[in-house]
Amino acid sequence: MEIVIAVIIILAVLGIVLSVSTKKRGGSGKGKKQKNRAQIMKEAGQKLAKDPHNADALTALGNLYFSERNWEKAYPIYETMSNLADKIRNIDPFVAKLRRGICALKLDKPDDAFESLESACTMRPTDFDANYYLGQALYAKDDYERAISCFKKALAIKPEATVINTPLGFALYKAKHFRDSIQHLRRTLDENPDNKEALFCMADAMQECGYADKAIKVFLHLRPDPEFGPRSCLSAGNYHAKLEKLDKAVQDYQIGLKHQNIPQDIRLEILYRLANVYFMMNAISNGMSLLHEIQQYNQSYKDVPQLIDKYGELNQNKNLQIYLMATTSDFVALCRKIASSYYKNSFAKITDVSVTPQSVEILMDVETPKWQDTEVFRFYRSTSSTGEFVAREFHGRVMDSKANRGVLFVGGTFSEDARKFAENRPIDLVDKVSLTKLLKQIDADN
């Protein structure tokens, strides 16, 4: 028993000794690393004090700072080395240019980066790093087509380099090569599923390529995201508005506007799109409020001034709003009211109503104390200029129906040719100005 206890004690002591020895060896290794860095700095400093262009010292310091990713200190060293490369044989001009370019990229100096990296590519056209970082420099300068060329060349040099997928995917997307961008953006997401920018760009590219049903799922997923939420809400709203799912579009846009720090261009576009959806829903006052909000930021944004003129008038004249925007049934009901009240102090009897996608036509007997006629009333909702062809066709319709007279209404104007044709013929042309006055009178009478 005593022998067993003695063996246990000896083993325990040996364990402690070995542990202490290991810790000492580990500590001396760390100290050696620090000493090596300090020694490099000291020796390089001494050499540069005697000769500011000492190639060995510049190379040692450059290697040290570059390996530590200390771009601010590495950049001036490689800039100096780039300038000296033609004069001093010990400096590798390719490495100097390449690393100066990389440092410039990291310091957000795309012009300097492009200059150095283009030189490096000229020296070694088949070098992966030179092509890869030159592509990044071109991307930073918004030269996406040339960036794509560099990234593809780098990928050909090193096909296994998955690092290419992200910048190549973004460059293809920015250059509007949407279909080609999707595969690289998908590979980016395979490597990093949390890359929200790649996710948004891929969804947007899919939408551009006709896969909106797949893209909408991503946009809805991204709506709460602080960075890509506003743009996703805009895209989702546009998708639902196009399908005339107006309530969903309103919800998308409203969620987008709740985000903080929205880029102004995105905010204005959401406000503009939401206003137009409100107009489609006949919520004129809501849309007008948003248009005025847009003008607080930009007085001449898109066609906002024209929309304010158009819908401001509609907002003040409910009947004009019905005439131009309401459902077919409400439009027909208003047309009947207009026809019946067109002649003051008359008795009107509607004998036929014809509704087509383009117009509403009413045949009516009118009796006054002085005369009795059969009249044809036709109503168009178009707000553009109506030409002679329509006037001529309407005149033919009046003659065929054996009516005494016809009245043609439009929501816009008539061309000069149309007005000349109507002269001395039994048809009246009522444009938007005259129609508006008539609609206001209908409001007053009721």
Tab-separated table of N, CA and C in Angstrom, residues 176-232:
chain	number	residue	atom	x	y	z
A	176	LYS	N	-26.879	45.210	-64.981
A	176	LYS	CA	-28.184	44.773	-65.489
A	176	LYS	C	-28.114	43.475	-66.297
A	177	HIS	N	-27.081	42.674	-66.039
A	177	HIS	CA	-27.039	41.320	-66.594
A	177	HIS	C	-27.714	40.399	-65.573
A	178	PHE	N	-29.010	40.593	-65.404
A	178	PHE	CA	-29.714	39.983	-64.288
A	178	PHE	C	-29.676	38.458	-64.315
A	179	ARG	N	-29.931	37.883	-65.474
A	179	ARG	CA	-29.974	36.422	-65.545
A	179	ARG	C	-28.625	35.806	-65.169
A	180	ASP	N	-27.526	36.409	-65.658
A	180	ASP	CA	-26.195	35.882	-65.350
A	180	ASP	C	-25.839	36.086	-63.881
A	181	SER	N	-26.380	37.130	-63.276
A	181	SER	CA	-26.020	37.422	-61.883
A	181	SER	C	-26.605	36.418	-60.903
A	182	ILE	N	-27.736	35.828	-61.256
A	182	ILE	CA	-28.464	34.992	-60.295
A	182	ILE	C	-27.625	33.824	-59.799
A	183	GLN	N	-26.939	33.123	-60.716
A	183	GLN	CA	-26.186	31.937	-60.291
A	183	GLN	C	-25.071	32.296	-59.314
A	184	HIS	N	-24.396	33.426	-59.544
A	184	HIS	CA	-23.301	33.812	-58.647
A	184	HIS	C	-23.830	34.331	-57.308
A	185	LEU	N	-24.949	35.033	-57.332
A	185	LEU	CA	-25.544	35.497	-56.082
A	185	LEU	C	-26.068	34.317	-55.264
A	186	ARG	N	-26.580	33.305	-55.956
A	186	ARG	CA	-27.051	32.105	-55.240
A	186	ARG	C	-25.877	31.377	-54.580
A	187	ARG	N	-24.739	31.314	-55.275
A	187	ARG	CA	-23.556	30.684	-54.685
A	187	ARG	C	-23.053	31.495	-53.494
A	188	THR	N	-23.158	32.802	-53.591
A	188	THR	CA	-22.789	33.660	-52.459
A	188	THR	C	-23.637	33.317	-51.246
A	189	LEU	N	-24.927	33.122	-51.459
A	189	LEU	CA	-25.830	32.802	-50.352
A	189	LEU	C	-25.601	31.396	-49.826
A	190	ASP	N	-25.138	30.491	-50.679
A	190	ASP	CA	-24.788	29.147	-50.209
A	190	ASP	C	-23.633	29.230	-49.212
A	191	GLU	N	-22.703	30.146	-49.491
A	191	GLU	CA	-21.547	30.312	-48.610
A	191	GLU	C	-21.895	31.147	-47.376
A	192	ASN	N	-22.780	32.138	-47.566
A	192	ASN	CA	-23.147	33.027	-46.462
A	192	ASN	C	-24.636	33.357	-46.545
A	193	PRO	N	-25.493	32.535	-45.944
A	193	PRO	CA	-26.947	32.752	-46.027
A	193	PRO	C	-27.407	34.066	-45.409
A	194	ASP	N	-26.584	34.699	-44.582
A	194	ASP	CA	-26.969	35.946	-43.912
A	194	ASP	C	-26.648	37.188	-44.730
A	195	ASN	N	-26.169	37.021	-45.953
A	195	ASN	CA	-25.830	38.169	-46.790
A	195	ASN	C	-27.119	38.763	-47.360
A	196	LYS	N	-27.672	39.775	-46.673
A	196	LYS	CA	-28.959	40.350	-47.067
A	196	LYS	C	-28.871	41.100	-48.396
A	197	GLU	N	-27.734	41.718	-48.659
A	197	GLU	CA	-27.594	42.442	-49.923
A	197	GLU	C	-27.665	41.469	-51.098
A	198	ALA	N	-26.972	40.345	-50.984
A	198	ALA	CA	-27.018	39.352	-52.055
A	198	ALA	C	-28.429	38.791	-52.209
A	199	LEU	N	-29.128	38.619	-51.102
A	199	LEU	CA	-30.491	38.089	-51.148
A	199	LEU	C	-31.425	39.060	-51.869
A	200	PHE	N	-31.301	40.354	-51.537
A	200	PHE	CA	-32.158	41.340	-52.198
A	200	PHE	C	-31.851	41.422	-53.685
A	201	CYS	N	-30.569	41.506	-54.022
A	201	CYS	CA	-30.180	41.620	-55.434
A	201	CYS	C	-30.639	40.404	-56.240
A	202	MET	N	-30.541	39.228	-55.646
A	202	MET	CA	-30.980	38.022	-56.347
A	202	MET	C	-32.489	38.073	-56.591
A	203	ALA	N	-33.248	38.510	-55.578
A	203	ALA	CA	-34.702	38.607	-55.745
A	203	ALA	C	-35.057	39.634	-56.814
A	204	ASP	N	-34.377	40.758	-56.793
A	204	ASP	CA	-34.645	41.799	-57.786
A	204	ASP	C	-34.299	41.304	-59.191
A	205	ALA	N	-33.186	40.578	-59.292
A	205	ALA	CA	-32.792	40.016	-60.590
A	205	ALA	C	-33.822	38.998	-61.068
A	206	MET	N	-34.326	38.170	-60.161
A	206	MET	CA	-35.348	37.187	-60.536
A	206	MET	C	-36.614	37.879	-61.027
A	207	GLN	N	-36.973	38.964	-60.372
A	207	GLN	CA	-38.161	39.707	-60.800
A	207	GLN	C	-37.962	40.273	-62.203
A	208	GLU	N	-36.779	40.802	-62.455
A	208	GLU	CA	-36.481	41.342	-63.785
A	208	GLU	C	-36.502	40.255	-64.856
A	209	CYS	N	-36.222	39.031	-64.465
A	209	CYS	CA	-36.181	37.912	-65.422
A	209	CYS	C	-37.520	37.188	-65.541
A	210	GLY	N	-38.546	37.724	-64.898
A	210	GLY	CA	-39.873	37.125	-65.029
A	210	GLY	C	-40.241	36.124	-63.960
A	211	TYR	N	-39.445	36.045	-62.897
A	211	TYR	CA	-39.750	35.114	-61.804
A	211	TYR	C	-40.288	35.874	-60.587
A	212	ALA	N	-41.242	36.773	-60.843
A	212	ALA	CA	-41.757	37.639	-59.772
A	212	ALA	C	-42.414	36.835	-58.659
A	213	ASP	N	-43.027	35.687	-59.008
A	213	ASP	CA	-43.691	34.878	-57.986
A	213	ASP	C	-42.699	34.323	-56.973
A	214	LYS	N	-41.452	34.098	-57.412
A	214	LYS	CA	-40.415	33.644	-56.481
A	214	LYS	C	-39.788	34.827	-55.749
A	215	ALA	N	-39.626	35.921	-56.463
A	215	ALA	CA	-38.988	37.097	-55.874
A	215	ALA	C	-39.825	37.684	-54.745
A	216	ILE	N	-41.140	37.674	-54.885
A	216	ILE	CA	-42.005	38.312	-53.895
A	216	ILE	C	-41.840	37.675	-52.521
A	217	LYS	N	-41.553	36.377	-52.483
A	217	LYS	CA	-41.348	35.710	-51.195
A	217	LYS	C	-40.136	36.282	-50.468
A	218	VAL	N	-39.102	36.600	-51.228
A	218	VAL	CA	-37.899	37.184	-50.630
A	218	VAL	C	-38.186	38.612	-50.167
A	219	PHE	N	-38.879	39.393	-50.999
A	219	PHE	CA	-39.177	40.780	-50.627
A	219	PHE	C	-40.003	40.839	-49.341
A	220	LEU	N	-40.986	39.950	-49.236
A	220	LEU	CA	-41.803	39.927	-48.022
A	220	LEU	C	-40.965	39.530	-46.810
A	221	HIS	N	-40.019	38.614	-47.024
A	221	HIS	CA	-39.121	38.193	-45.948
A	221	HIS	C	-38.225	39.346	-45.493
A	222	LEU	N	-37.822	40.191	-46.440
A	222	LEU	CA	-36.880	41.276	-46.134
A	222	LEU	C	-37.558	42.569	-45.671
A	223	ARG	N	-38.878	42.629	-45.699
A	223	ARG	CA	-39.559	43.888	-45.353
A	223	ARG	C	-39.146	44.465	-43.999
A	224	PRO	N	-38.926	43.637	-42.953
A	224	PRO	CA	-38.549	44.221	-41.660
A	224	PRO	C	-37.072	44.632	-41.569
A	225	ASP	N	-36.250	44.253	-42.539
A	225	ASP	CA	-34.812	44.501	-42.437
A	225	ASP	C	-34.528	46.002	-42.454
A	226	PRO	N	-33.710	46.493	-41.503
A	226	PRO	CA	-33.446	47.940	-41.421
A	226	PRO	C	-32.795	48.510	-42.674
A	227	GLU	N	-31.930	47.734	-43.331
A	227	GLU	CA	-31.210	48.254	-44.488
A	227	GLU	C	-31.938	47.997	-45.807
A	228	PHE	N	-32.399	46.780	-46.015
A	228	PHE	CA	-33.009	46.427	-47.292
A	228	PHE	C	-34.530	46.363	-47.218
A	229	GLY	N	-35.084	46.646	-46.045
A	229	GLY	CA	-36.536	46.642	-45.881
A	229	GLY	C	-37.262	47.650	-46.755
A	230	PRO	N	-36.833	48.935	-46.765
A	230	PRO	CA	-37.553	49.919	-47.585
A	230	PRO	C	-37.594	49.556	-49.066
A	231	ARG	N	-36.471	49.127	-49.622
A	231	ARG	CA	-36.440	48.757	-51.039
A	231	ARG	C	-37.278	47.501	-51.288
A	232	SER	N	-37.262	46.574	-50.330
A	232	SER	CA	-38.075	45.369	-50.478
A	232	SER	C	-39.560	45.701	-50.419
